[in-house]
Short mmCIF file of C-alpha atoms and ligand atoms in Angstrom, two decimals:
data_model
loop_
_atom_site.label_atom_id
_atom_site.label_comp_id
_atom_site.label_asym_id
_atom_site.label_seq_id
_atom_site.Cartn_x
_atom_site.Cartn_y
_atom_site.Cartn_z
CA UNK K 25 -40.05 11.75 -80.76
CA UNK K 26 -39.36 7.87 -82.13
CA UNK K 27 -40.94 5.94 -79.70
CA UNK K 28 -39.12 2.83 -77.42
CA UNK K 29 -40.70 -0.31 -77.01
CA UNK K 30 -38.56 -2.93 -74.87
CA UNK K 31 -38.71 -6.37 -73.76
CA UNK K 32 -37.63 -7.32 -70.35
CA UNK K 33 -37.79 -11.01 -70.20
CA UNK K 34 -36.38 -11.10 -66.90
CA UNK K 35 -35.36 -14.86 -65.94
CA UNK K 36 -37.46 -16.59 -68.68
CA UNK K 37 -35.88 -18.34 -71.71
CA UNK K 38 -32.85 -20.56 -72.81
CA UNK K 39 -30.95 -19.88 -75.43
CA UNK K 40 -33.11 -21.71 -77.55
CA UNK K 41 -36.69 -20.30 -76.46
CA UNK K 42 -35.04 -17.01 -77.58
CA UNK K 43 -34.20 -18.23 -80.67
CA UNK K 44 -37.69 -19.21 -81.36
CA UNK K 45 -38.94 -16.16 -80.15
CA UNK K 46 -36.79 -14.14 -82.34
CA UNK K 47 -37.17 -16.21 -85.36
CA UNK K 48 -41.32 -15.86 -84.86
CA UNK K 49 -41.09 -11.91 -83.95
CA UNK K 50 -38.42 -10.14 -86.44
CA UNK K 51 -40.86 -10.59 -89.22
CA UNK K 52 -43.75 -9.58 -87.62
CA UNK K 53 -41.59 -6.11 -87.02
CA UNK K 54 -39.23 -6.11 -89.26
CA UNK K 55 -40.98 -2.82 -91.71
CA UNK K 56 -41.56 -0.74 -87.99
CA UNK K 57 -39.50 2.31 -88.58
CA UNK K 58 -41.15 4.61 -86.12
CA UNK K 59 -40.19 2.55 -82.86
CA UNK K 60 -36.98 2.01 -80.79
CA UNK K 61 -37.39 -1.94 -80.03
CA UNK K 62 -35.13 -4.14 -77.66
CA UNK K 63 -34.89 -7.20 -76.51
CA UNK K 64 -33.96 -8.45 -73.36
CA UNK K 65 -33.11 -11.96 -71.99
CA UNK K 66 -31.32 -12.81 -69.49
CA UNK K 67 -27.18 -13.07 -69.90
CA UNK K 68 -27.01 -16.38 -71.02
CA UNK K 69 -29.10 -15.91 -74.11
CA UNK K 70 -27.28 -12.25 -75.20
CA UNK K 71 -25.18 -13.69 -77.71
CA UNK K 72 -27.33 -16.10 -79.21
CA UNK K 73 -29.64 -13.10 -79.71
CA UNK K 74 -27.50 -10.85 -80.75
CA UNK K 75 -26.40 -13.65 -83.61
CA UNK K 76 -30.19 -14.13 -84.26
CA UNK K 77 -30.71 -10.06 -84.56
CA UNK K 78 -27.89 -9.31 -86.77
CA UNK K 79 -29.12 -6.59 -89.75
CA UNK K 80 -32.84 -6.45 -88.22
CA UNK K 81 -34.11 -3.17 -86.73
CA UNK K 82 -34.27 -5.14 -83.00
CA UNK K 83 -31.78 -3.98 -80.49
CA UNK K 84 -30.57 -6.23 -77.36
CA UNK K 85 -30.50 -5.23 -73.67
CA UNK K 86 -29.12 -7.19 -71.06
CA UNK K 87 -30.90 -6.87 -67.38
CA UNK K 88 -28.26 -6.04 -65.00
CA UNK K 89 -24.45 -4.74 -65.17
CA UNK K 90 -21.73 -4.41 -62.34
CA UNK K 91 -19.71 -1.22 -62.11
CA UNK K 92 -16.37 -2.91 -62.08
CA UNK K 93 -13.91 -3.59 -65.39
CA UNK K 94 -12.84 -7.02 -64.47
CA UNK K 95 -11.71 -8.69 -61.93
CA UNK K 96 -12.26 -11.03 -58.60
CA UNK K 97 -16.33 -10.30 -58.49
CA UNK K 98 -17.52 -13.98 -59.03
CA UNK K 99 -21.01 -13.87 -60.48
CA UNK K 100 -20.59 -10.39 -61.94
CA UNK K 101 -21.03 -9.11 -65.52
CA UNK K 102 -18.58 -6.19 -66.70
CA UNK K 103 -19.93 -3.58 -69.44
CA UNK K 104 -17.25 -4.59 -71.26
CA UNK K 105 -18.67 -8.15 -71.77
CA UNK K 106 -22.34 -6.90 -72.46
CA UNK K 107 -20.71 -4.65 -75.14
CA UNK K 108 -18.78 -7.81 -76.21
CA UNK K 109 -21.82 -10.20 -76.13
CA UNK K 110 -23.44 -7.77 -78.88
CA UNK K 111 -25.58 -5.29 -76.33
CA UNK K 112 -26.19 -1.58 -77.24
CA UNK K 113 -28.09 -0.64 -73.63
CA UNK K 114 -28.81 -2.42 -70.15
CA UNK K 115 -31.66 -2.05 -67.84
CA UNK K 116 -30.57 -0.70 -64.44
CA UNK K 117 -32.20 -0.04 -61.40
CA UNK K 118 -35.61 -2.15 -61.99
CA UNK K 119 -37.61 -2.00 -58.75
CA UNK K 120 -36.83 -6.43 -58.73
CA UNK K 121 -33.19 -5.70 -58.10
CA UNK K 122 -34.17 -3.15 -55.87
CA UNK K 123 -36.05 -5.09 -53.39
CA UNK K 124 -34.47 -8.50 -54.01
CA UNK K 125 -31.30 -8.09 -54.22
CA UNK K 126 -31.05 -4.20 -51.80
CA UNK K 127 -29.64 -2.24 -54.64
CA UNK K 128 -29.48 1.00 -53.51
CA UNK K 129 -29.85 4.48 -55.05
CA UNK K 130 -25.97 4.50 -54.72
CA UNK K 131 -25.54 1.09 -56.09
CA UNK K 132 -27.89 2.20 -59.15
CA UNK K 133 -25.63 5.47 -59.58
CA UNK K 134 -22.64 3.42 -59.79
CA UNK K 135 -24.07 0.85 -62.47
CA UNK K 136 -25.22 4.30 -64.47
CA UNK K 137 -21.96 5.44 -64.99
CA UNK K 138 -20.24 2.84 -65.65
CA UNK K 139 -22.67 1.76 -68.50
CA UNK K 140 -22.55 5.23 -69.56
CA UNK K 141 -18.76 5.12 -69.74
CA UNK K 142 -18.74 1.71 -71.91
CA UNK K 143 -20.94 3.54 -74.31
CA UNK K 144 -24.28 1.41 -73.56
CA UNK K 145 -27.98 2.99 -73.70
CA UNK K 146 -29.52 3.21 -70.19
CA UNK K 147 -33.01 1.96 -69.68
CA UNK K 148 -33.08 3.73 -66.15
CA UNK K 149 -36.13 2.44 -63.58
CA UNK K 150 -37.73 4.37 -60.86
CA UNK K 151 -41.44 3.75 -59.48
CA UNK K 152 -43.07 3.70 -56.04
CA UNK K 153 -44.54 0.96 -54.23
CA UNK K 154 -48.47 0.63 -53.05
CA UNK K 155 -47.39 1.26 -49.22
CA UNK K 156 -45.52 4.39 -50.63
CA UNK K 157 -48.56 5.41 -53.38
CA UNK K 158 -51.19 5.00 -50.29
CA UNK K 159 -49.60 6.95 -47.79
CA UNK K 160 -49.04 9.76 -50.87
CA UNK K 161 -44.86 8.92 -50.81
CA UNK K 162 -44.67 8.90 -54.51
CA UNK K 163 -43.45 12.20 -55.71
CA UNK K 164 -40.97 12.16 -52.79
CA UNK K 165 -39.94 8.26 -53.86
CA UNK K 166 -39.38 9.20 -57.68
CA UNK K 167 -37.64 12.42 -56.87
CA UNK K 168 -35.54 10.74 -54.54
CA UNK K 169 -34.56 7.63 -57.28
CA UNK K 170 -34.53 10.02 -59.74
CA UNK K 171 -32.22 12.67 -58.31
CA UNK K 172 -29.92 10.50 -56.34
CA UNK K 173 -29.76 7.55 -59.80
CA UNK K 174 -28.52 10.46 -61.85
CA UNK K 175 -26.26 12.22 -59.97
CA UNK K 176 -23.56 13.25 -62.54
CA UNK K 177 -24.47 11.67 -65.36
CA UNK K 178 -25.65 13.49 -69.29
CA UNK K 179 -28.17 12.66 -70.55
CA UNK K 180 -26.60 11.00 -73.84
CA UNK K 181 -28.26 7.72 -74.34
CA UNK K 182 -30.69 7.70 -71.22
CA UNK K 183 -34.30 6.15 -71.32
CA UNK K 184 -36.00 6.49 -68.02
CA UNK K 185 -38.82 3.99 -67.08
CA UNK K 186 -41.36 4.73 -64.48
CA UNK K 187 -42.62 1.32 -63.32
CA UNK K 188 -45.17 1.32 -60.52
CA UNK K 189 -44.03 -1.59 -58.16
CA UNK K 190 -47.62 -2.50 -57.75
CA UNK K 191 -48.53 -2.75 -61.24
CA UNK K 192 -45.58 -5.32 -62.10
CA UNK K 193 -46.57 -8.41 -63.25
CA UNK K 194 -49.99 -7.66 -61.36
CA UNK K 195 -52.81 -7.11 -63.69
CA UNK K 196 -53.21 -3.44 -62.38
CA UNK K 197 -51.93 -0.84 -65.10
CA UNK K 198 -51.50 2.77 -63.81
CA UNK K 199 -54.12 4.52 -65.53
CA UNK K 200 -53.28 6.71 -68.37
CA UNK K 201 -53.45 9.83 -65.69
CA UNK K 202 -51.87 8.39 -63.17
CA UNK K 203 -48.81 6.82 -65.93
CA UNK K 204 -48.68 10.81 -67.39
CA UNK K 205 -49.12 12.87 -63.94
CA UNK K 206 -45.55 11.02 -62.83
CA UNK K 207 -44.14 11.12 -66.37
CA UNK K 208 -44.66 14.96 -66.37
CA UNK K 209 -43.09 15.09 -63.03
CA UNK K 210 -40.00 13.72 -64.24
CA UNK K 211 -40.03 15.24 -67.04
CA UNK K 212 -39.89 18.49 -64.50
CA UNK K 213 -37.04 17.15 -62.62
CA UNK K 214 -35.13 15.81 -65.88
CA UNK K 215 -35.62 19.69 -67.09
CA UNK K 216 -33.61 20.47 -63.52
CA UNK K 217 -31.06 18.12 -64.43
CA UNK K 218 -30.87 18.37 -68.11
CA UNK K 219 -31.44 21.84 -69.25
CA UNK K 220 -32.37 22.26 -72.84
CA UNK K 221 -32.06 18.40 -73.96
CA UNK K 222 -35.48 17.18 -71.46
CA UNK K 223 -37.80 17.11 -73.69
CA UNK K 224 -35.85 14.63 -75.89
CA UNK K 225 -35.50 11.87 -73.14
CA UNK K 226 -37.50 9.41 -73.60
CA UNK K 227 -39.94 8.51 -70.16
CA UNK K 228 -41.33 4.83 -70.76
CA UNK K 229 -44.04 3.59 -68.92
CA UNK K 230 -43.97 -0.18 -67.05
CA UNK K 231 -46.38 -2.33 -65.41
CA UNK K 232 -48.94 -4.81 -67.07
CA UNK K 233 -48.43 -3.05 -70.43
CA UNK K 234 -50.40 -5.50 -72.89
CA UNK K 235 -51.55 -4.88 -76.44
CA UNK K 236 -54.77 -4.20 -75.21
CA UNK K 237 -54.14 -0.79 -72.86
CA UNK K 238 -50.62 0.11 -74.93
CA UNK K 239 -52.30 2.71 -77.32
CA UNK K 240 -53.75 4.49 -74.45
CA UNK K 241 -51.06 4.76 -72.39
CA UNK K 242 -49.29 5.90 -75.85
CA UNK K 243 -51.60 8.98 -75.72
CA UNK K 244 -50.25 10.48 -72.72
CA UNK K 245 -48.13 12.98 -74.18
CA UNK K 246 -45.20 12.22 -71.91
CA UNK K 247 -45.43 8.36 -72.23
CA UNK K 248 -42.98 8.24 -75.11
CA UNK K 249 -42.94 3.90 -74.79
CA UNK K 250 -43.17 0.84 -72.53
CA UNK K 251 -41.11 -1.89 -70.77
CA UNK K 252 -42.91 -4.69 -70.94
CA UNK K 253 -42.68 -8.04 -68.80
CA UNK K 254 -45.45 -10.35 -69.24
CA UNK K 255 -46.78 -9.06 -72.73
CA UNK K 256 -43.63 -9.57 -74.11
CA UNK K 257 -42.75 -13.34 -74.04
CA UNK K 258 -44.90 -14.36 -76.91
CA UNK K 259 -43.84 -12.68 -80.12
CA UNK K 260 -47.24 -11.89 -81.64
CA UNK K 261 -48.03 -10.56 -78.60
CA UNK K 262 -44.67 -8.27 -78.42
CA UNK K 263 -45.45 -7.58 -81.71
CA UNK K 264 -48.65 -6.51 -81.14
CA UNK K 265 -47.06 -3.48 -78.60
CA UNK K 266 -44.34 -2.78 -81.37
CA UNK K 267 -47.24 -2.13 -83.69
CA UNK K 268 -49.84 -0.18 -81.19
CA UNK K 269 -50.35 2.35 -84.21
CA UNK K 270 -51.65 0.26 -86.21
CA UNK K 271 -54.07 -2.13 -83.67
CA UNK K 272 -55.79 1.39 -82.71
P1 13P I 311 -45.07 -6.76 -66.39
O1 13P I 311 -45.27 -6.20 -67.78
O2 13P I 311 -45.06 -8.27 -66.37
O3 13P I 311 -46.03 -6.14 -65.41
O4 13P I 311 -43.60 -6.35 -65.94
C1 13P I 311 -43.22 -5.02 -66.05
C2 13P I 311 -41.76 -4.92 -65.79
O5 13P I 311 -41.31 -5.07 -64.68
C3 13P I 311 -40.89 -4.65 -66.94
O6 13P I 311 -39.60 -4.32 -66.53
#
C-alpha cells in the first residue's frame, strides 16, 4: 500500500512563509514516488500553495470544511471553495476542533459527507485523551468516533488518522505497540463497515511524529503514514518524514 505522509500546519504561516516552505521542500521530494504527501496550511495560504505546487507530486489539504453549499454562515468555508482554491482532501474531525471549538461526532459526520460529496479526500481523525487512555476508555472512545464519524459514508477516498490527544504537540509518541494495537482495532471496525475494501484504507498515525521515531512507527504493519504537526514546519525536516525509507 503507497504510503501518506501529511502536513498539518494548523494556524502557522502567511502566505508567504508557505511559499518559502514550498519553494525549500518540493525539491527535497520531488523524485518520492512511493508516498502520498500533502500539505496543509491554513485557508488563507491554499491558493498560494496550490499556485506554488502546480505539476509537483505534493497535494494540498485545507484544515476544516463546513457542511453547507453557500450561503449566510459568516466565517464558514464551503467544499466548493476548497475545491476552487486548488484542494484535493480536507482534514476533519482533528481532536483541536473537537475540544476547542465542541465539534461533535454529529458535526464531524456532517463535514464527512459533504466533503465526500464535493469529491475531496478525507483525512478523518479519531484518538482518545490521557483521562480516557488511564481509566482504559480508549477502545470504547475510537469505536465510538469511529462508528458514529462514518455513519453512511464509502470508503472512496478516506484516510483515517488515529491521533492520541496526549501525544499532540507533546513530546510523548504512542509507542509503536500502542500506535499498531489501535490501528488494528480500526482496521477491525473499518472491516465492519467496509467489507472487502479495509485493508486498502489507509490508518495514519499522529502525535509527535518526527524524523527521528517515523521509521518505527512505519513498521507497524497497520501504520500505513503520519500527520504530522510540529515536524512538519521546516521543510528539511518534512522532508526528512517524506523520505523515512531512506534515513533508516
Ligand atoms: P504534533 O506532530 O505537533 O504532535 O501534532 C500532531 C497533530 O495534531 C497533527 O494533526
Amino acid at each position: 500500500m503507497k504510503s501518506f505522509i501529511a502536513a498539518n500546519w494548523k494556524m502557522n504561516k502567511t502566505i508567504s512563509e508557505t511559499g518559502e516552505f514550498l519553494r525549500d521542500f518540493i525539491p527535497l521530494v520531488k523524485d518520492v514516488t512511493d508516498v502520498d504527501i500533502v500539505v496543509a496550511p491554513p485557508f488563507t495560504a491554499l491558493s498560494a500553495a496550490a499556485g506554488a505546487i502546480q505539476g509537483t507530486n505534493v497535494r494540498l489539504a485545507a484544515q476544516d470544511i463546513f457542511w453547507e453549499e453557500k450561503g449566510a454562515y459568516t466565517g464558514e468555508v464551503a467544499p466548493g471553495m476548497l475545491l476552487d482554491a486548488g484542494c484535493t482532501h480536507v482534514i476533519i474531525g482533528h481532536s483541536e476542533r473537537r475540544q476547542y471549538f465542541h465539534e461533535d461526532d454529529a458535526v464531524v459526520n456532517r463535514k464527512v459527507r459533504a466533503a465526500k460529496k464535493a469529491g475531496l479526500g478525507v483525512i478523518f481523525c479519531v484518538g482518545e485523551s490521557l483521562g480516557e487512555r488511564e481509566s482504559n476508555r480508549t477502545f470504547e472512545v475510537i469505536r465510538r468516533e469511529v462508528e458514529k464519524g462514518l455513519e453512511g459514508i464509502d470508503a472512496d477516498g478516506l484516510v483515517v488518522a488515529y491521533e492520541p490527544i496526549w501525544a499532540i504537540g507533546t513530546g510523548k509518541t504512542a509507542s509503536p505497540d500502542q500506535a499498531q494495537e489501535v490501528h488494528a482495532f480500526i482496521r477491525d471496525i473499518l472491516g465492519k463497515l467496509y467489507a472487502g475494501t479495509a485493508e486498502g484504507i489507509r490508518i495514519l498515525y499522529g502525535g509527535s511524529v518526527t524524523p527521528d521515531n517515523v521509521s518505527s512507527l512505519m513498521a507497524c504493519k497497520d501504520v500505513n503514514g503520519g500527520l504530522v504537526g510540529g515536524a512538519s514546519l521546516k521543510a528539511d525536516s518534512f522532508a526528512k518524514l517524506v523520505c523515512y525509507k531512506k534515513e533508516k
